[in-house]
Amino acid sequence: MTWLGILGVDHPWALLLAPLAALPFFASPLRLSATPSDDLAPDDPLSAVLGATLAGAGCIAIAGLALGLAGLHLREQSVERRGVGANVALLIDRSSSMDSTFANRLPDGGEESKSAAARRLLTDFASRRPADRVAVAAFSTSPMPIIPMTDEHEAVRAAIAAIDQAGLAKTDVGRGLLLAFSMFDASSSESSRAIVLVSDGAAVIDRRVQDALRDAAAKSPASLYWLFLRTEGSKGIYDAPAAGEEDSPFSNPERHLHIFLKSLGLPYRAFEARSAGDVSDAMREIDRLEQRPTLYRQKLPRRDLAPWCYGIASFGLALLLAAKLLERRLEDAPSDPSVPEPAR
């Protein structure tokens, strides 16, 4: 993109004043001399240079004022950058159990809820990865898209912070995962993709939803990470049932969700966190694993150039003012003995 393509003005009518910038080359603000001809004065290259300099100062003063009045600015731009990162879909559980602590208590001044810890650490995760494009979704009774895939990290942080309402009772993780797969757009097809599922539990996934997830995994492959926030006293995703104990998705949904996610044929890893420190360690490990070359676009905000224009105009006016204050009439200048007096 050329410079003309990224420059803009707020008041185009003020540009009609710009041709006046040529005026100093045809008229001078200095007093006219009574000397009838330059031939009567010796050649003075310094004076010629100073004259051109003052004409140029007048030119930039007028041009600067015209551009300042026009509101010259650099337009907002979108610049392609190369970095290390991924396209990441953050899928956050907002069931009511997330509002309790890891110790299965209501949060107090000394403890934070699992949802608060997740929001805090996910915000840190997104802040450490400026080259990522991030989408945010939540789920409880139904999936809820929060923000589509974007490289606007301030908006991503705001979206994560917005998931602070009281959760609902159910955990429909299957449809939440379907939403996460759907959030990868065409521009992410040639870049690394990752889904980060943050949940403290699971539920039985309907057979039709399981089939839809297998299709989604085949069409939009992505690395899949499950950050399981294990509540004290609950079953873990790696815990095999005791002898004689029922082993089904109804009795142990977390274990069977883990088995199902492994069966999708995607790069998959589960992290079992029993504290906010474990969550932090898991996010740092995901950060380390998702470090691949990627292209992303960075938006540069509009930049106002009017102050610079007024500054340049002030510089030109200062030169002209100094020249005016130092101006002397030719007849007031000290006489040079080597130059004969003109005949009277």
C-alpha positions as a Python dict, from the first residue, in 0.01 Angstrom:
ca = {
    (1, 'M'): (0, 0, 0),
    (2, 'T'): (133, 344, -97),
    (3, 'W'): (154, 641, 136),
    (4, 'L'): (-129, 808, -57),
    (5, 'G'): (-342, 502, 15),
    (6, 'I'): (-304, 526, 391),
    (7, 'L'): (-335, 906, 426),
    (8, 'G'): (-672, 1069, 486),
    (9, 'V'): (-821, 1409, 572),
    (10, 'D'): (-1125, 1510, 776),
    (11, 'H'): (-1195, 1841, 600),
    (12, 'P'): (-1109, 1816, 227),
    (13, 'W'): (-1217, 2177, 163),
    (14, 'A'): (-908, 2299, 352),
    (15, 'L'): (-688, 2144, 83),
    (16, 'L'): (-802, 2428, -146),
    (17, 'L'): (-561, 2645, 54),
    (18, 'A'): (-263, 2422, -34),
    (19, 'P'): (-181, 2595, -372),
    (20, 'L'): (-109, 2914, -173),
    (21, 'A'): (212, 2738, -61),
    (22, 'A'): (368, 2847, -394),
    (23, 'L'): (307, 3217, -313),
    (24, 'P'): (640, 3276, -131),
    (25, 'F'): (830, 3196, -453),
    (26, 'F'): (654, 3487, -630),
    (27, 'A'): (623, 3744, -351),
    (28, 'S'): (839, 3836, -53),
    (29, 'P'): (735, 3969, 287),
    (30, 'L'): (1068, 4159, 313),
    (31, 'R'): (1083, 4532, 250),
    (32, 'L'): (1174, 4644, -100),
    (33, 'S'): (1511, 4810, -147),
    (34, 'A'): (1555, 5150, -309),
    (35, 'T'): (1852, 5020, -506),
    (36, 'P'): (1735, 5022, -872),
    (37, 'S'): (1933, 4719, -986),
    (38, 'D'): (2109, 4415, -844),
    (39, 'D'): (2397, 4498, -1078),
    (40, 'L'): (2493, 4778, -841),
    (41, 'A'): (2560, 4532, -562),
    (42, 'P'): (2830, 4263, -561),
    (43, 'D'): (2735, 3899, -613),
    (44, 'D'): (2633, 3738, -283),
    (45, 'P'): (2569, 3359, -304),
    (46, 'L'): (2483, 3349, 66),
    (47, 'S'): (2200, 3595, 11),
    (48, 'A'): (2068, 3383, -273),
    (49, 'V'): (2068, 3073, -51),
    (50, 'L'): (1901, 3265, 232),
    (51, 'G'): (1638, 3396, -6),
    (52, 'A'): (1555, 3047, -128),
    (53, 'T'): (1551, 2920, 231),
    (54, 'L'): (1304, 3186, 338),
    (55, 'A'): (1083, 3116, 38),
    (56, 'G'): (1090, 2747, 133),
    (57, 'A'): (1006, 2834, 495),
    (58, 'G'): (704, 3029, 378),
    (59, 'C'): (601, 2739, 156),
    (60, 'I'): (610, 2478, 434),
    (61, 'A'): (437, 2719, 675),
    (62, 'I'): (138, 2762, 443),
    (63, 'A'): (132, 2394, 344),
    (64, 'G'): (154, 2284, 709),
    (65, 'L'): (-133, 2510, 809),
    (66, 'A'): (-347, 2387, 518),
    (67, 'L'): (-285, 2020, 600),
    (68, 'G'): (-341, 2080, 971),
    (69, 'L'): (-674, 2249, 904),
    (70, 'A'): (-766, 1959, 672),
    (71, 'G'): (-712, 1713, 958),
    (72, 'L'): (-440, 1503, 795),
    (73, 'H'): (-413, 1154, 947),
    (74, 'L'): (-292, 802, 886),
    (75, 'R'): (-590, 573, 835),
    (76, 'E'): (-644, 261, 1042),
    (77, 'Q'): (-445, -20, 882),
    (78, 'S'): (-432, -396, 897),
    (79, 'V'): (-78, -526, 865),
    (80, 'E'): (18, -888, 812),
    (81, 'R'): (274, -1015, 1060),
    (82, 'R'): (463, -1339, 1107),
    (83, 'G'): (476, -1485, 1453),
    (84, 'V'): (457, -1801, 1659),
    (85, 'G'): (116, -1912, 1779),
    (86, 'A'): (-210, -2078, 1674),
    (87, 'N'): (-579, -2033, 1615),
    (88, 'V'): (-724, -2114, 1956),
    (89, 'A'): (-1087, -2177, 2052),
    (90, 'L'): (-1137, -2141, 2428),
    (91, 'L'): (-1441, -2341, 2547),
    (92, 'I'): (-1531, -2265, 2909),
    (93, 'D'): (-1772, -2458, 3130),
    (94, 'R'): (-2028, -2232, 3297),
    (95, 'S'): (-2223, -2491, 3490),
    (96, 'S'): (-2311, -2402, 3849),
    (97, 'S'): (-2041, -2634, 3991),
    (98, 'M'): (-1774, -2400, 3847),
    (99, 'D'): (-1880, -2136, 4098),
    (100, 'S'): (-1742, -2342, 4387),
    (101, 'T'): (-1378, -2379, 4486),
    (102, 'F'): (-1155, -2679, 4422),
    (103, 'A'): (-1237, -2783, 4778),
    (104, 'N'): (-1608, -2785, 4685),
    (105, 'R'): (-1690, -2481, 4901),
    (106, 'L'): (-1833, -2141, 4829),
    (107, 'P'): (-1546, -1898, 4762),
    (108, 'D'): (-1443, -1662, 5039),
    (109, 'G'): (-1175, -1399, 5077),
    (110, 'G'): (-897, -1658, 5084),
    (111, 'E'): (-1012, -1882, 4799),
    (112, 'E'): (-1136, -1817, 4449),
    (113, 'S'): (-1390, -2020, 4256),
    (114, 'K'): (-1285, -2251, 3974),
    (115, 'S'): (-1449, -2018, 3722),
    (116, 'A'): (-1261, -1714, 3859),
    (117, 'A'): (-930, -1901, 3849),
    (118, 'A'): (-1002, -2017, 3494),
    (119, 'R'): (-1086, -1664, 3375),
    (120, 'R'): (-773, -1519, 3535),
    (121, 'L'): (-536, -1779, 3393),
    (122, 'L'): (-697, -1786, 3048),
    (123, 'T'): (-657, -1408, 3033),
    (124, 'D'): (-287, -1448, 3117),
    (125, 'F'): (-260, -1720, 2851),
    (126, 'A'): (-409, -1497, 2580),
    (127, 'S'): (-192, -1200, 2686),
    (128, 'R'): (128, -1404, 2648),
    (129, 'R'): (44, -1500, 2288),
    (130, 'P'): (13, -1186, 2070),
    (131, 'A'): (33, -1385, 1745),
    (132, 'D'): (-273, -1601, 1828),
    (133, 'R'): (-619, -1564, 1684),
    (134, 'V'): (-863, -1653, 1959),
    (135, 'A'): (-1233, -1740, 1980),
    (136, 'V'): (-1423, -1771, 2307),
    (137, 'A'): (-1732, -1979, 2382),
    (138, 'A'): (-1906, -2104, 2694),
    (139, 'F'): (-2147, -2386, 2765),
    (140, 'S'): (-2378, -2511, 3035),
    (141, 'T'): (-2734, -2611, 2945),
    (142, 'S'): (-2655, -2496, 2589),
    (143, 'P'): (-2347, -2363, 2407),
    (144, 'M'): (-2298, -1986, 2392),
    (145, 'P'): (-2064, -1815, 2143),
    (146, 'I'): (-1898, -1516, 2312),
    (147, 'I'): (-1661, -1381, 2046),
    (148, 'P'): (-1565, -1521, 1704),
    (149, 'M'): (-1208, -1593, 1595),
    (150, 'T'): (-1021, -1264, 1615),
    (151, 'D'): (-675, -1115, 1661),
    (152, 'E'): (-818, -829, 1871),
    (153, 'H'): (-672, -938, 2202),
    (154, 'E'): (-829, -659, 2402),
    (155, 'A'): (-1170, -786, 2287),
    (156, 'V'): (-1067, -1142, 2378),
    (157, 'R'): (-974, -1038, 2731),
    (158, 'A'): (-1305, -857, 2764),
    (159, 'A'): (-1492, -1167, 2640),
    (160, 'I'): (-1319, -1391, 2895),
    (161, 'A'): (-1392, -1142, 3173),
    (162, 'A'): (-1758, -1127, 3069),
    (163, 'I'): (-1814, -1493, 3158),
    (164, 'D'): (-1882, -1415, 3522),
    (165, 'Q'): (-2255, -1473, 3557),
    (166, 'A'): (-2389, -1748, 3778),
    (167, 'G'): (-2376, -2083, 3601),
    (168, 'L'): (-2667, -2314, 3520),
    (169, 'A'): (-2714, -2670, 3638),
    (170, 'K'): (-2640, -2883, 3332),
    (171, 'T'): (-2320, -2949, 3138),
    (172, 'D'): (-2379, -3006, 2766),
    (173, 'V'): (-2014, -3054, 2673),
    (174, 'G'): (-2095, -3233, 2345),
    (175, 'R'): (-2270, -2941, 2180),
    (176, 'G'): (-2014, -2707, 2334),
    (177, 'L'): (-1739, -2893, 2148),
    (178, 'L'): (-1939, -2878, 1825),
    (179, 'L'): (-1956, -2500, 1864),
    (180, 'A'): (-1580, -2483, 1924),
    (181, 'F'): (-1506, -2676, 1603),
    (182, 'S'): (-1739, -2444, 1408),
    (183, 'M'): (-1549, -2134, 1521),
    (184, 'F'): (-1249, -2205, 1299),
    (185, 'D'): (-1291, -1997, 983),
    (186, 'A'): (-1144, -2035, 637),
    (187, 'S'): (-850, -1808, 714),
    (188, 'S'): (-726, -2056, 976),
    (189, 'S'): (-719, -2357, 741),
    (190, 'E'): (-343, -2338, 682),
    (191, 'S'): (-246, -2253, 1039),
    (192, 'S'): (-224, -2446, 1362),
    (193, 'R'): (-560, -2499, 1536),
    (194, 'A'): (-628, -2583, 1897),
    (195, 'I'): (-935, -2625, 2118),
    (196, 'V'): (-889, -2570, 2492),
    (197, 'L'): (-1178, -2720, 2690),
    (198, 'V'): (-1197, -2597, 3049),
    (199, 'S'): (-1446, -2793, 3258),
    (200, 'D'): (-1488, -2946, 3603),
    (201, 'G'): (-1710, -3227, 3484),
    (202, 'A'): (-1879, -3398, 3194),
    (203, 'A'): (-2211, -3548, 3095),
    (204, 'V'): (-2340, -3820, 2868),
    (205, 'I'): (-2301, -3721, 2501),
    (206, 'D'): (-2586, -3821, 2274),
    (207, 'R'): (-2496, -4068, 1997),
    (208, 'R'): (-2595, -3821, 1727),
    (209, 'V'): (-2374, -3554, 1884),
    (210, 'Q'): (-2088, -3805, 1900),
    (211, 'D'): (-2125, -3872, 1527),
    (212, 'A'): (-2136, -3498, 1455),
    (213, 'L'): (-1818, -3448, 1659),
    (214, 'R'): (-1638, -3721, 1462),
    (215, 'D'): (-1740, -3548, 1137),
    (216, 'A'): (-1625, -3211, 1271),
    (217, 'A'): (-1292, -3356, 1380),
    (218, 'A'): (-1239, -3498, 1031),
    (219, 'K'): (-1334, -3176, 851),
    (220, 'S'): (-1169, -2928, 1088),
    (221, 'P'): (-883, -3113, 1259),
    (222, 'A'): (-735, -2939, 1563),
    (223, 'S'): (-525, -3018, 1864),
    (224, 'L'): (-758, -3084, 2157),
    (225, 'Y'): (-674, -3006, 2520),
    (226, 'W'): (-901, -3082, 2812),
    (227, 'L'): (-823, -2893, 3130),
    (228, 'F'): (-1023, -3090, 3389),
    (229, 'L'): (-1072, -2887, 3708),
    (230, 'R'): (-1113, -3173, 3953),
    (231, 'T'): (-1320, -3095, 4262),
    (232, 'E'): (-1205, -3248, 4588),
    (233, 'G'): (-1378, -3584, 4641),
    (234, 'S'): (-1484, -3627, 4277),
    (235, 'K'): (-1368, -3903, 4044),
    (236, 'G'): (-1073, -3838, 3816),
    (237, 'I'): (-1059, -3896, 3443),
    (238, 'Y'): (-790, -4163, 3487),
    (239, 'D'): (-957, -4350, 3775),
    (240, 'A'): (-1062, -4700, 3675),
    (241, 'P'): (-1375, -4828, 3854),
    (242, 'A'): (-1330, -5065, 4142),
    (243, 'A'): (-1408, -5434, 4100),
    (244, 'G'): (-1780, -5484, 4067),
    (245, 'E'): (-1847, -5112, 4021),
    (246, 'E'): (-2047, -5000, 3720),
    (247, 'D'): (-1835, -4847, 3444),
    (248, 'S'): (-2057, -4647, 3211),
    (249, 'P'): (-2094, -4290, 3085),
    (250, 'F'): (-2376, -4244, 3337),
    (251, 'S'): (-2174, -4351, 3641),
    (252, 'N'): (-1839, -4204, 3538),
    (253, 'P'): (-1896, -3941, 3264),
    (254, 'E'): (-1553, -3776, 3301),
    (255, 'R'): (-1364, -4099, 3238),
    (256, 'H'): (-1581, -4184, 2935),
    (257, 'L'): (-1552, -3833, 2792),
    (258, 'H'): (-1175, -3876, 2813),
    (259, 'I'): (-1202, -4211, 2630),
    (260, 'F'): (-1427, -4057, 2364),
    (261, 'L'): (-1198, -3759, 2302),
    (262, 'K'): (-903, -3994, 2255),
    (263, 'S'): (-1105, -4183, 1993),
    (264, 'L'): (-1148, -3876, 1768),
    (265, 'G'): (-806, -3930, 1610),
    (266, 'L'): (-686, -3580, 1696),
    (267, 'P'): (-374, -3473, 1884),
    (268, 'Y'): (-524, -3485, 2233),
    (269, 'R'): (-401, -3427, 2583),
    (270, 'A'): (-584, -3404, 2915),
    (271, 'F'): (-469, -3217, 3226),
    (272, 'E'): (-615, -3291, 3567),
    (273, 'A'): (-592, -2983, 3788),
    (274, 'R'): (-664, -2991, 4161),
    (275, 'S'): (-571, -2627, 4229),
    (276, 'A'): (-519, -2293, 4060),
    (277, 'G'): (-145, -2371, 4053),
    (278, 'D'): (-215, -2688, 3853),
    (279, 'V'): (-426, -2483, 3611),
    (280, 'S'): (-139, -2237, 3565),
    (281, 'D'): (107, -2522, 3498),
    (282, 'A'): (-130, -2676, 3244),
    (283, 'M'): (-178, -2347, 3058),
    (284, 'R'): (198, -2298, 3040),
    (285, 'E'): (237, -2647, 2896),
    (286, 'I'): (-30, -2575, 2633),
    (287, 'D'): (151, -2248, 2562),
    (288, 'R'): (473, -2444, 2505),
    (289, 'L'): (307, -2704, 2281),
    (290, 'E'): (127, -2453, 2057),
    (291, 'Q'): (431, -2264, 1930),
    (292, 'R'): (424, -2290, 1552),
    (293, 'P'): (491, -2034, 1278),
    (294, 'T'): (175, -1850, 1188),
    (295, 'L'): (53, -1549, 994),
    (296, 'Y'): (-167, -1300, 1171),
    (297, 'R'): (-297, -952, 1105),
    (298, 'Q'): (-231, -664, 1339),
    (299, 'K'): (-455, -359, 1331),
    (300, 'L'): (-282, -23, 1363),
    (301, 'P'): (-514, 252, 1489),
    (302, 'R'): (-568, 583, 1316),
    (303, 'R'): (-288, 832, 1385),
    (304, 'D'): (-356, 1206, 1385),
    (305, 'L'): (-89, 1400, 1192),
    (306, 'A'): (-237, 1749, 1238),
    (307, 'P'): (-11, 1831, 1539),
    (308, 'W'): (293, 1746, 1325),
    (309, 'C'): (162, 1970, 1046),
    (310, 'Y'): (112, 2260, 1287),
    (311, 'G'): (459, 2198, 1432),
    (312, 'I'): (620, 2216, 1087),
    (313, 'A'): (420, 2530, 1007),
    (314, 'S'): (536, 2686, 1335),
    (315, 'F'): (897, 2610, 1246),
    (316, 'G'): (858, 2781, 907),
    (317, 'L'): (687, 3082, 1065),
    (318, 'A'): (963, 3106, 1326),
    (319, 'L'): (1226, 3125, 1051),
    (320, 'L'): (1031, 3398, 873),
    (321, 'L'): (983, 3593, 1195),
    (322, 'A'): (1356, 3571, 1273),
    (323, 'A'): (1440, 3692, 923),
    (324, 'K'): (1197, 3984, 959),
    (325, 'L'): (1347, 4088, 1292),
    (326, 'L'): (1701, 4072, 1149),
    (327, 'E'): (1609, 4260, 832),
    (328, 'R'): (1807, 4583, 764),
    (329, 'R'): (1773, 4840, 487),
    (330, 'L'): (2056, 4840, 234),
    (331, 'E'): (2127, 5208, 296),
    (332, 'D'): (2151, 5141, 671),
    (333, 'A'): (2421, 4877, 627),
    (334, 'P'): (2787, 4971, 701),
    (335, 'S'): (2966, 5086, 387),
    (336, 'D'): (3237, 4871, 230),
    (337, 'P'): (3548, 5078, 143),
    (338, 'S'): (3624, 4851, -153),
    (339, 'V'): (3290, 4935, -314),
    (340, 'P'): (3281, 5281, -479),
    (341, 'E'): (2997, 5508, -383),
    (342, 'P'): (2741, 5549, -661),
    (343, 'A'): (2748, 5884, -841),
    (344, 'R'): (2503, 6136, -706),
}
